[in-house]
JSON list of C-alpha atoms in Angstrom, two decimals:
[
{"chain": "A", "resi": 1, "resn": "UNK", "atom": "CA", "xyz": [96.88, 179.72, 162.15]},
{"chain": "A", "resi": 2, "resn": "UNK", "atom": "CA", "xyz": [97.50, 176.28, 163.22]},
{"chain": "A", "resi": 3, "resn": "UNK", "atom": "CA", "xyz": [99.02, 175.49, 166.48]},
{"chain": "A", "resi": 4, "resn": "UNK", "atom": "CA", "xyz": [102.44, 173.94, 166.87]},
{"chain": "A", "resi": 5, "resn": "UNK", "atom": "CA", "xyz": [102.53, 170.63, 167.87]},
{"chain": "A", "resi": 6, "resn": "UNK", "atom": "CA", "xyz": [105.12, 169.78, 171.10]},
{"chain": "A", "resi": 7, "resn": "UNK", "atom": "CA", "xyz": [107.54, 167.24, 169.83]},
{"chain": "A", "resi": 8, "resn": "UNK", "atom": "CA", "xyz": [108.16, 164.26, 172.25]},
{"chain": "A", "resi": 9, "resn": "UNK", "atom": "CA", "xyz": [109.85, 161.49, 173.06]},
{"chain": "A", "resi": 10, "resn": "UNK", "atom": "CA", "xyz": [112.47, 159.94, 170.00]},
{"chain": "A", "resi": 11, "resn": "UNK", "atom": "CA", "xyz": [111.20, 162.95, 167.65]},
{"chain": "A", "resi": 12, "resn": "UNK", "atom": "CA", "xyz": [112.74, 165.57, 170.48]},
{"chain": "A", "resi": 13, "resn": "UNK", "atom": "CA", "xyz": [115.85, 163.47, 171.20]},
{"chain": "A", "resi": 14, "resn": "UNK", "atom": "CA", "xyz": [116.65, 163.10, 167.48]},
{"chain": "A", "resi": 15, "resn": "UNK", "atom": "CA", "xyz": [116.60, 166.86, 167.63]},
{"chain": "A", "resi": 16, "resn": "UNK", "atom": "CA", "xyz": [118.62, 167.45, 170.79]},
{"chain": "A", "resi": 17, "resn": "UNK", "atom": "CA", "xyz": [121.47, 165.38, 169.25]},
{"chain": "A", "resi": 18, "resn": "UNK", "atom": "CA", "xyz": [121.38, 166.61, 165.93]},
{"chain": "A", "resi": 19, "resn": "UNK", "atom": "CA", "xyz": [121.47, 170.04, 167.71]},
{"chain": "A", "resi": 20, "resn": "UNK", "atom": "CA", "xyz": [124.44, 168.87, 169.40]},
{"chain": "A", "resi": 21, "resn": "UNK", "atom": "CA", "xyz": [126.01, 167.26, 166.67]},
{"chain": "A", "resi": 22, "resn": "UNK", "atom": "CA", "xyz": [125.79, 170.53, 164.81]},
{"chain": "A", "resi": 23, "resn": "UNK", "atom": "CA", "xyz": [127.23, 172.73, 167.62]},
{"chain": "A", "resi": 24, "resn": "UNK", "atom": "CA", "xyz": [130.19, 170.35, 167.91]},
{"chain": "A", "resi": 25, "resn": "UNK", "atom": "CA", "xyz": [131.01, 170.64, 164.85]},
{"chain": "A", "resi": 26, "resn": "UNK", "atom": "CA", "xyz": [130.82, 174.42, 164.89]},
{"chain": "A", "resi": 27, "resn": "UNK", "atom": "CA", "xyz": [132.12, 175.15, 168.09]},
{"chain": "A", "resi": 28, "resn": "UNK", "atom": "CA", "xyz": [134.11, 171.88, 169.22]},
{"chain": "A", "resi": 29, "resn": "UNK", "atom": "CA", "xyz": [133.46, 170.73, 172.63]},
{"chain": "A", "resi": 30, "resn": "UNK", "atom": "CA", "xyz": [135.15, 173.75, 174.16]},
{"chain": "A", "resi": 31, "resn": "UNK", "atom": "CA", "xyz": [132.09, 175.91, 173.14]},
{"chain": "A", "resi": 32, "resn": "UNK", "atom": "CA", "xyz": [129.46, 173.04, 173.40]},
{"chain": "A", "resi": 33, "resn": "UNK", "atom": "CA", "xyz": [126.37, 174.46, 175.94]},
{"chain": "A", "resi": 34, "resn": "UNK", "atom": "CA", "xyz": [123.45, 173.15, 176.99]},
{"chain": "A", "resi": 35, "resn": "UNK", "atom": "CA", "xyz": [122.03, 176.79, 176.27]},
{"chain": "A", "resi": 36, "resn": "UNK", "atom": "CA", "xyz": [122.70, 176.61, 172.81]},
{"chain": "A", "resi": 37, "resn": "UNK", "atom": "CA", "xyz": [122.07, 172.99, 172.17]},
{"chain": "A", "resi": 38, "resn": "UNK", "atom": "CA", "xyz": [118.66, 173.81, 173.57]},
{"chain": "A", "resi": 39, "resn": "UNK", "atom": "CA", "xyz": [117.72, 177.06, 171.72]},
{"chain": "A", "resi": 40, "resn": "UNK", "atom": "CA", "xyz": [119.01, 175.46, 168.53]},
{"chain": "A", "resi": 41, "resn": "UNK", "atom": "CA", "xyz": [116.61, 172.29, 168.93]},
{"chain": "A", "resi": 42, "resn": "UNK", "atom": "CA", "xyz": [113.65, 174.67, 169.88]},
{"chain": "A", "resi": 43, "resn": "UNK", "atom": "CA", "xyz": [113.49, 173.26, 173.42]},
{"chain": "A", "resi": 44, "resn": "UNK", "atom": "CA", "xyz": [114.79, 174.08, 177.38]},
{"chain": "A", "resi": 45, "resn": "UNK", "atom": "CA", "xyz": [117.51, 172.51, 178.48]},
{"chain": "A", "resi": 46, "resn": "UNK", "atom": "CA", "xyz": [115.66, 170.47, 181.13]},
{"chain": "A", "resi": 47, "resn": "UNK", "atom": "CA", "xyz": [114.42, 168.50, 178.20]},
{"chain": "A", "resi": 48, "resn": "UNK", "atom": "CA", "xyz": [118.24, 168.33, 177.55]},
{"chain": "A", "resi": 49, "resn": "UNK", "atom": "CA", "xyz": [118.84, 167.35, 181.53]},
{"chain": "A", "resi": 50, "resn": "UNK", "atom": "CA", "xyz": [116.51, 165.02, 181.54]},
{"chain": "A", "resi": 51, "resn": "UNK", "atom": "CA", "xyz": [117.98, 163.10, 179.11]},
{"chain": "A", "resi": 52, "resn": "UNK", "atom": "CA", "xyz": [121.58, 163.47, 179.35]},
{"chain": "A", "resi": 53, "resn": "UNK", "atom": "CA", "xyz": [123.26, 164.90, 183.34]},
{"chain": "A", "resi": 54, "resn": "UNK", "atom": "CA", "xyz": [125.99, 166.53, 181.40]},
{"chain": "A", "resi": 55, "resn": "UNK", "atom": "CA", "xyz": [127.45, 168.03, 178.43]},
{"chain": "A", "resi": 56, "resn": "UNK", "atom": "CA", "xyz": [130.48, 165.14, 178.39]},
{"chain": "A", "resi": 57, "resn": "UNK", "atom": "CA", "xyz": [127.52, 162.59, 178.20]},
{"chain": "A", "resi": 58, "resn": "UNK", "atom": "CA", "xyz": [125.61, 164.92, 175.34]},
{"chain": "A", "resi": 59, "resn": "UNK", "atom": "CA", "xyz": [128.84, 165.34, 173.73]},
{"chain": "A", "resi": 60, "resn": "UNK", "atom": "CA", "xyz": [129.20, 161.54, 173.12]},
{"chain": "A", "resi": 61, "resn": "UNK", "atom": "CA", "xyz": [125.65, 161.00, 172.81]},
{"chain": "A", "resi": 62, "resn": "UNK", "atom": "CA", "xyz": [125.65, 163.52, 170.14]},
{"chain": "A", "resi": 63, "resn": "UNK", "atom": "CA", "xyz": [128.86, 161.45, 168.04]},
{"chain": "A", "resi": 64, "resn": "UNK", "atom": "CA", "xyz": [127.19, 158.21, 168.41]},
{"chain": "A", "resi": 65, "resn": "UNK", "atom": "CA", "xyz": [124.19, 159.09, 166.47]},
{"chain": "A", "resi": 66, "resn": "UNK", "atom": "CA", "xyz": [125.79, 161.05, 164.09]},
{"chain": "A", "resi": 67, "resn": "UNK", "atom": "CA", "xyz": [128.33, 157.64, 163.66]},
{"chain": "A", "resi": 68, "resn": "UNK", "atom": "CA", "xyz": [125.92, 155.04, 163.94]},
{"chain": "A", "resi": 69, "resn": "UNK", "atom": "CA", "xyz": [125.50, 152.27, 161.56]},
{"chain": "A", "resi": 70, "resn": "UNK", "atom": "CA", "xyz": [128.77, 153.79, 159.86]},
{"chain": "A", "resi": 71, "resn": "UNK", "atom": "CA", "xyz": [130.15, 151.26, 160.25]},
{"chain": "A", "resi": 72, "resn": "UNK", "atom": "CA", "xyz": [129.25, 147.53, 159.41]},
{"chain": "A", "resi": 73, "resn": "UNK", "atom": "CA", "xyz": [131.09, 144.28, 159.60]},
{"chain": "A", "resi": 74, "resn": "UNK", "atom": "CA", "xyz": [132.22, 143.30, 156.21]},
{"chain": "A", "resi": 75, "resn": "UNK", "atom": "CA", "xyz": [131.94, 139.45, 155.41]},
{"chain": "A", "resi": 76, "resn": "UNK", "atom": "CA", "xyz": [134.35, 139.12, 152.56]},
{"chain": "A", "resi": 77, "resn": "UNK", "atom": "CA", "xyz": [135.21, 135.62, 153.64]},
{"chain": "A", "resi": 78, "resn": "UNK", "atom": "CA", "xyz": [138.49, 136.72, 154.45]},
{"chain": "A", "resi": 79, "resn": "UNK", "atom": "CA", "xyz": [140.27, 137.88, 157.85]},
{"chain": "A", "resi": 80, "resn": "UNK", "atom": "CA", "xyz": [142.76, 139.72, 155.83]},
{"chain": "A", "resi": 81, "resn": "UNK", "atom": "CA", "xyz": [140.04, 141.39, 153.63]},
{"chain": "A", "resi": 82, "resn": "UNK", "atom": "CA", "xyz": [137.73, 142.30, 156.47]},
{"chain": "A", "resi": 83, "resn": "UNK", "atom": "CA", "xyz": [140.24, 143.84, 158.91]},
{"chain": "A", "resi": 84, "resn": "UNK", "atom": "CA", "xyz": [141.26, 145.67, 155.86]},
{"chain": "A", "resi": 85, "resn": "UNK", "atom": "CA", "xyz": [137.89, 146.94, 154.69]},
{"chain": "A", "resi": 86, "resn": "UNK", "atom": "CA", "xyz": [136.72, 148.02, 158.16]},
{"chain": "A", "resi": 87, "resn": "UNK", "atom": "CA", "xyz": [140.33, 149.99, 158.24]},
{"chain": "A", "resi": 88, "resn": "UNK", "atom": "CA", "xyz": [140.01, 151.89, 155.22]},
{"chain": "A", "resi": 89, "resn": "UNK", "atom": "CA", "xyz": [136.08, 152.08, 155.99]},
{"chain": "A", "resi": 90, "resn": "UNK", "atom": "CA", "xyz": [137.65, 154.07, 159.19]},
{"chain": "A", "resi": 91, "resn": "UNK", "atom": "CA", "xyz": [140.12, 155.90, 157.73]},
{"chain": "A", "resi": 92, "resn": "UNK", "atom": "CA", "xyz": [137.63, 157.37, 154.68]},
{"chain": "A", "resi": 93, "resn": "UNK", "atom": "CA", "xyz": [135.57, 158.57, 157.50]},
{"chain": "A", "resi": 94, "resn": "UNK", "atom": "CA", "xyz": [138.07, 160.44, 159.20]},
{"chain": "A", "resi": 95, "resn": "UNK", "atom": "CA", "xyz": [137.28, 163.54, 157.19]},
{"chain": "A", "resi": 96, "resn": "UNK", "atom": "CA", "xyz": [133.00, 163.23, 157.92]},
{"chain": "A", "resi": 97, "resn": "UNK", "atom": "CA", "xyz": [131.31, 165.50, 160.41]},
{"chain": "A", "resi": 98, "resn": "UNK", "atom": "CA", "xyz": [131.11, 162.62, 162.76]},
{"chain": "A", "resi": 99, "resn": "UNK", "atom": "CA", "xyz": [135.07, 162.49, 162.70]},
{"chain": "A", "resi": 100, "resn": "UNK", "atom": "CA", "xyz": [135.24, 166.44, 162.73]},
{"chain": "A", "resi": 101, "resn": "UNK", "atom": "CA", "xyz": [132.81, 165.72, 165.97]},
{"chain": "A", "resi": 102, "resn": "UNK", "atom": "CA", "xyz": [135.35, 163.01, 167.56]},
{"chain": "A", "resi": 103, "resn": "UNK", "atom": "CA", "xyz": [138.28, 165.04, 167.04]},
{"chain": "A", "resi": 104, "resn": "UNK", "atom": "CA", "xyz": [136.55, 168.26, 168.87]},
{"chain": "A", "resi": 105, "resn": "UNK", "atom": "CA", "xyz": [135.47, 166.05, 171.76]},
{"chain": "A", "resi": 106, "resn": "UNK", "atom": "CA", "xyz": [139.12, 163.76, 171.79]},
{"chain": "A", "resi": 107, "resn": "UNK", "atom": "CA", "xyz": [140.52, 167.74, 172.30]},
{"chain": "A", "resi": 108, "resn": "UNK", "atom": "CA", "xyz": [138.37, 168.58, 175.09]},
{"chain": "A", "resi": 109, "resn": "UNK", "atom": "CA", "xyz": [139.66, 165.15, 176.79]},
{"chain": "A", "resi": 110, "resn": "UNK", "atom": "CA", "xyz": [142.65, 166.22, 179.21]},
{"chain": "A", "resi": 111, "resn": "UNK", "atom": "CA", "xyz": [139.98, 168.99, 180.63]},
{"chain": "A", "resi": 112, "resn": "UNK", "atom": "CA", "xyz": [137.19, 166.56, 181.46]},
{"chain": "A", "resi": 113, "resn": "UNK", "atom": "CA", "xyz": [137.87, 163.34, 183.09]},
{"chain": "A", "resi": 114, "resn": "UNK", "atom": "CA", "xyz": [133.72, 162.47, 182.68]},
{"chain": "A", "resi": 115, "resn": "UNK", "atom": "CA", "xyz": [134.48, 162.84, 179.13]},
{"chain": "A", "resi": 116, "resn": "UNK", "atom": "CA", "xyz": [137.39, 160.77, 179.03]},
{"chain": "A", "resi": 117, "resn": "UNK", "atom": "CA", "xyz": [134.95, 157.99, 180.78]},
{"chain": "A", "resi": 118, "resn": "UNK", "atom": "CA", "xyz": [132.10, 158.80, 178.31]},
{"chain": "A", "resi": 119, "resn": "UNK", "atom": "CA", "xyz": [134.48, 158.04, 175.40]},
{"chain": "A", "resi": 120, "resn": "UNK", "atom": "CA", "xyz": [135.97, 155.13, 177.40]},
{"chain": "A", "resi": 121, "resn": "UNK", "atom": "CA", "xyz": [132.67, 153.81, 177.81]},
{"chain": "A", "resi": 122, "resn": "UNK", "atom": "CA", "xyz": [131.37, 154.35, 174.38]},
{"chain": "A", "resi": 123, "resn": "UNK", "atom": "CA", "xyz": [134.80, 153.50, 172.03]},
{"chain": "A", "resi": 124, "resn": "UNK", "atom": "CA", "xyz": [134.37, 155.21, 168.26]},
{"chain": "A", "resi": 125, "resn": "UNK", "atom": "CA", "xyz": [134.41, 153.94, 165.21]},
{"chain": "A", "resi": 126, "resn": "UNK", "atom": "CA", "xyz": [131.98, 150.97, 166.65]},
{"chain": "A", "resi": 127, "resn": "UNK", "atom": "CA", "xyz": [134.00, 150.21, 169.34]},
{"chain": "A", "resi": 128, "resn": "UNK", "atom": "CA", "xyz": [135.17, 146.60, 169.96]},
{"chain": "A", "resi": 129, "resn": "UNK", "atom": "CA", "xyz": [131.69, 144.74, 168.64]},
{"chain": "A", "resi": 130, "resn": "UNK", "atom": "CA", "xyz": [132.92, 144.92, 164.54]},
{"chain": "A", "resi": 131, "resn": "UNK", "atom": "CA", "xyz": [136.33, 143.82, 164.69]},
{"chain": "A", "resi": 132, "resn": "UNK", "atom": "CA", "xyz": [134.64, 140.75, 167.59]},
{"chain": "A", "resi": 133, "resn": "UNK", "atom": "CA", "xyz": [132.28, 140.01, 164.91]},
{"chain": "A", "resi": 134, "resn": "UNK", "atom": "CA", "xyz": [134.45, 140.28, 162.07]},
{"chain": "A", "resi": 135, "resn": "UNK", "atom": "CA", "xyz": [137.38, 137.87, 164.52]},
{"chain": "A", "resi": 136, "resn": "UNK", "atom": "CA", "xyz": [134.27, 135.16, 165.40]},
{"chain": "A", "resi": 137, "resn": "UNK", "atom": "CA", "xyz": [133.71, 134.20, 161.42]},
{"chain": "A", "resi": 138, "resn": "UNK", "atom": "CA", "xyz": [137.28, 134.24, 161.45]},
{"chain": "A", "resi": 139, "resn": "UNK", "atom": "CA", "xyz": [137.69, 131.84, 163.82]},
{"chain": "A", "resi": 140, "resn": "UNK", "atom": "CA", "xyz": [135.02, 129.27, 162.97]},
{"chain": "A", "resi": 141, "resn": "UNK", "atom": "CA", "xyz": [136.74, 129.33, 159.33]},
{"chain": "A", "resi": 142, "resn": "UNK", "atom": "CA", "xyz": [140.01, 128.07, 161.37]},
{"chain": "A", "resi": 143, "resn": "UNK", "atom": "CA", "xyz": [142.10, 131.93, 160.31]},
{"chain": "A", "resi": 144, "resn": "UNK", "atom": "CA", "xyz": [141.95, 133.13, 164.14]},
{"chain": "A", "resi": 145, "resn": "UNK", "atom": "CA", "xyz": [142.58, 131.81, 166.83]},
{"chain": "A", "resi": 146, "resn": "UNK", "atom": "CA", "xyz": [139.75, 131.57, 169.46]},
{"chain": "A", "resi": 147, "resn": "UNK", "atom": "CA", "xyz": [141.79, 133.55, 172.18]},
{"chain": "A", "resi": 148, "resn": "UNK", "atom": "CA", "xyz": [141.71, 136.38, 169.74]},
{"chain": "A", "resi": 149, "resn": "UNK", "atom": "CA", "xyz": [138.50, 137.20, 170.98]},
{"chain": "A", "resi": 150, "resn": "UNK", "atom": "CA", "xyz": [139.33, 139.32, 173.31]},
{"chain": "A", "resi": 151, "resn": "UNK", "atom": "CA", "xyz": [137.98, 143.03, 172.73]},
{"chain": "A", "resi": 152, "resn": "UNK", "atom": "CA", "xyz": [141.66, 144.80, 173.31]},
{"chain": "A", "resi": 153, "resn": "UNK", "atom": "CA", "xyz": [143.01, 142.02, 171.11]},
{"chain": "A", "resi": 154, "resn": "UNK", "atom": "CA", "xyz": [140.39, 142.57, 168.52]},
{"chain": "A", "resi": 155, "resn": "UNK", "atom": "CA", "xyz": [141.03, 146.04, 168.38]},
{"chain": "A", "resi": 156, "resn": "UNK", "atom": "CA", "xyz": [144.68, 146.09, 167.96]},
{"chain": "A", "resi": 157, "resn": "UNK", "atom": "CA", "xyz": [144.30, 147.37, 163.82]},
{"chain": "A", "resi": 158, "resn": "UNK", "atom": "CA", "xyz": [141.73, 150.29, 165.20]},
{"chain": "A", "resi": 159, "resn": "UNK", "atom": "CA", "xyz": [144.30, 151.51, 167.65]},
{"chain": "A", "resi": 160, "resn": "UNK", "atom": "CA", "xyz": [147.23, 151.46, 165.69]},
{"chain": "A", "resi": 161, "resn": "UNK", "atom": "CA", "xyz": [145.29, 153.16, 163.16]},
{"chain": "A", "resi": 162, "resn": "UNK", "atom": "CA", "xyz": [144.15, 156.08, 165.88]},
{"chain": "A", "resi": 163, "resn": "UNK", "atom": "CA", "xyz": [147.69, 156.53, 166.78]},
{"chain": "A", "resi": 164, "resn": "UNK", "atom": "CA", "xyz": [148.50, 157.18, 163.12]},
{"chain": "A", "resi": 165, "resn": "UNK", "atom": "CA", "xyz": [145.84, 160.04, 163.44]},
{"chain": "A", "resi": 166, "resn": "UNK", "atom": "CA", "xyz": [147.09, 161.23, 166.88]},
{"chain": "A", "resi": 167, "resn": "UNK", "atom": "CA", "xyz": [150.53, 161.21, 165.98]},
{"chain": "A", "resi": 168, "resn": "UNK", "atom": "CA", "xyz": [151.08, 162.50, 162.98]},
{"chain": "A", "resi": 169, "resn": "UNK", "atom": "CA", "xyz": [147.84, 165.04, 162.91]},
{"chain": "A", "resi": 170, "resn": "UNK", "atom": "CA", "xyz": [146.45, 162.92, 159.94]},
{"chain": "A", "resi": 171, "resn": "UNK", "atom": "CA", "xyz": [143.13, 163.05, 158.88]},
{"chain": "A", "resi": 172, "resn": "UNK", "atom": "CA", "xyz": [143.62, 159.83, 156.59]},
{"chain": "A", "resi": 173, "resn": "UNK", "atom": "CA", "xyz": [146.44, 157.59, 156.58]},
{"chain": "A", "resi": 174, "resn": "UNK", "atom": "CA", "xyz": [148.21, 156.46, 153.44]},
{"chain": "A", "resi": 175, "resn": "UNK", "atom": "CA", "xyz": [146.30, 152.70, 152.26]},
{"chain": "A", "resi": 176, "resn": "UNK", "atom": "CA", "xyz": [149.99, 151.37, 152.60]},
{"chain": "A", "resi": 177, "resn": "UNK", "atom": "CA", "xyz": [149.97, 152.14, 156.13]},
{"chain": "A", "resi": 178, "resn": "UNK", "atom": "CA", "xyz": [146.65, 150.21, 156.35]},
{"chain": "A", "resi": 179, "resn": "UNK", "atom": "CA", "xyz": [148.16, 146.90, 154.88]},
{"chain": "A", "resi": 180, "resn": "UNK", "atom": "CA", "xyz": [151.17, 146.95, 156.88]},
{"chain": "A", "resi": 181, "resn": "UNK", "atom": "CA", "xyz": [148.92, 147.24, 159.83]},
{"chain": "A", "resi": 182, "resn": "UNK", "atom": "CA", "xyz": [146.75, 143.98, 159.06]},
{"chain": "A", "resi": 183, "resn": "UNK", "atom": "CA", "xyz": [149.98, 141.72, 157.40]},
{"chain": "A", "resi": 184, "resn": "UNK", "atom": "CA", "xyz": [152.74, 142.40, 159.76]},
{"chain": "A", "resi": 185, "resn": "UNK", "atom": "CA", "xyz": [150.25, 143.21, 162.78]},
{"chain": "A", "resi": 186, "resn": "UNK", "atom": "CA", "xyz": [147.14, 142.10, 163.44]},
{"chain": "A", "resi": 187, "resn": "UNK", "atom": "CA", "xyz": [147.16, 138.93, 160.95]},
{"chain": "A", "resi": 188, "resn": "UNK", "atom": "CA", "xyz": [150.53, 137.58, 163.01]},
{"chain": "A", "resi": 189, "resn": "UNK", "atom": "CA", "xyz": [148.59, 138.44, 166.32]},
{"chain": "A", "resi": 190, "resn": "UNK", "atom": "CA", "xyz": [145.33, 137.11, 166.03]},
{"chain": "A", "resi": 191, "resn": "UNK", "atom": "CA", "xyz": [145.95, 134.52, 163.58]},
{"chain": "A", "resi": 192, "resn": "UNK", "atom": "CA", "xyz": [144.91, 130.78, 163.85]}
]
């Protein structure tokens, strides 16, 4: 019989926050545990403590890699075209596990003010660093205008978009909705 090898390093962390990941989408944050994060990733949970001090910071930890590289900066050439791809590139994901995920952890958000910090600190969808990147080729084509740059100002489209899902209890937001948001919006805000 051959022995089991220990997993280490990225390997174990890859399965913590799948673990996670999975357990947040089953349970929501609410029934997130370090317990069963750790039986379900075949470890303890000071491999889990070691890693991550809390469940707020697994929690998040968990949603990032589960969202990451979602979402890349489109170069259509375009402001209008770009702020309106990485909207609907948002709003398709809303129904994904990693959106389930957000939504479970967004819930457990009046409870926990570390988790309110964690998701501060780590913004969804890509945070600011998209819409910046999407804003700076704007601005060296002369459509924005340099003090657009400015990560709440960039953001403005992701934001109003969020408050659509908030609101309303939406899990994807009518494409209508999306182009009003860019042309009477963000275009008039941030443009050149």
């Amino acid at each position: 019989m051959a022995e089991k090898t220990r997993r280490r390093g990225a390997e174990l962390e890859d399965a913590i926050l799948r673990a996670a990941a999975d357990e947040l989408a089953e349970t929501g944050y609410p029934g997130l545990t370090m317990e069963r994060v750790a039986q379900r990733a075949g470890t303890n949970k000071n491999a889990i403590y070691r890693r991550w001090p809390n469940r707020a910071a697994l929690g998040v930890a968990a949603y990032r890699h589960v969202a990451a590289d979602r979402l890349t900066p489109p170069d259509t050439g375009s402001l209008r075209e770009d702020a309106l791809a990485l909207l609907r590139a948002i709003n398709c994901g809303q129904s994904s596990p990693a959106a389930r995920i957000l939504r479970g952890l967004l819930t457990g958000v009046g409870d926990e003010p570390e988790l309110r910090r964690q998701l501060h600190d780590q913004a969804a969808e890509g945070g600011p660093k998209p819409w910046l990147t999407v804003l700076d080729r704007a601005v060296a084509r002369g459509e924005a205008r340099p003090g657009a740059r400015h990560p709440r100002v960039a953001t403005v489209a992701l934001v109003l978009l969020r408050n659509e899902f908030l609101t309303r209890g939406l899990t994807t937001v009518d494409d209508s909705v999306l182009v009003e948001i860019v042309d009477e919006v963000y275009l008039p805000l941030v443009g050149a």
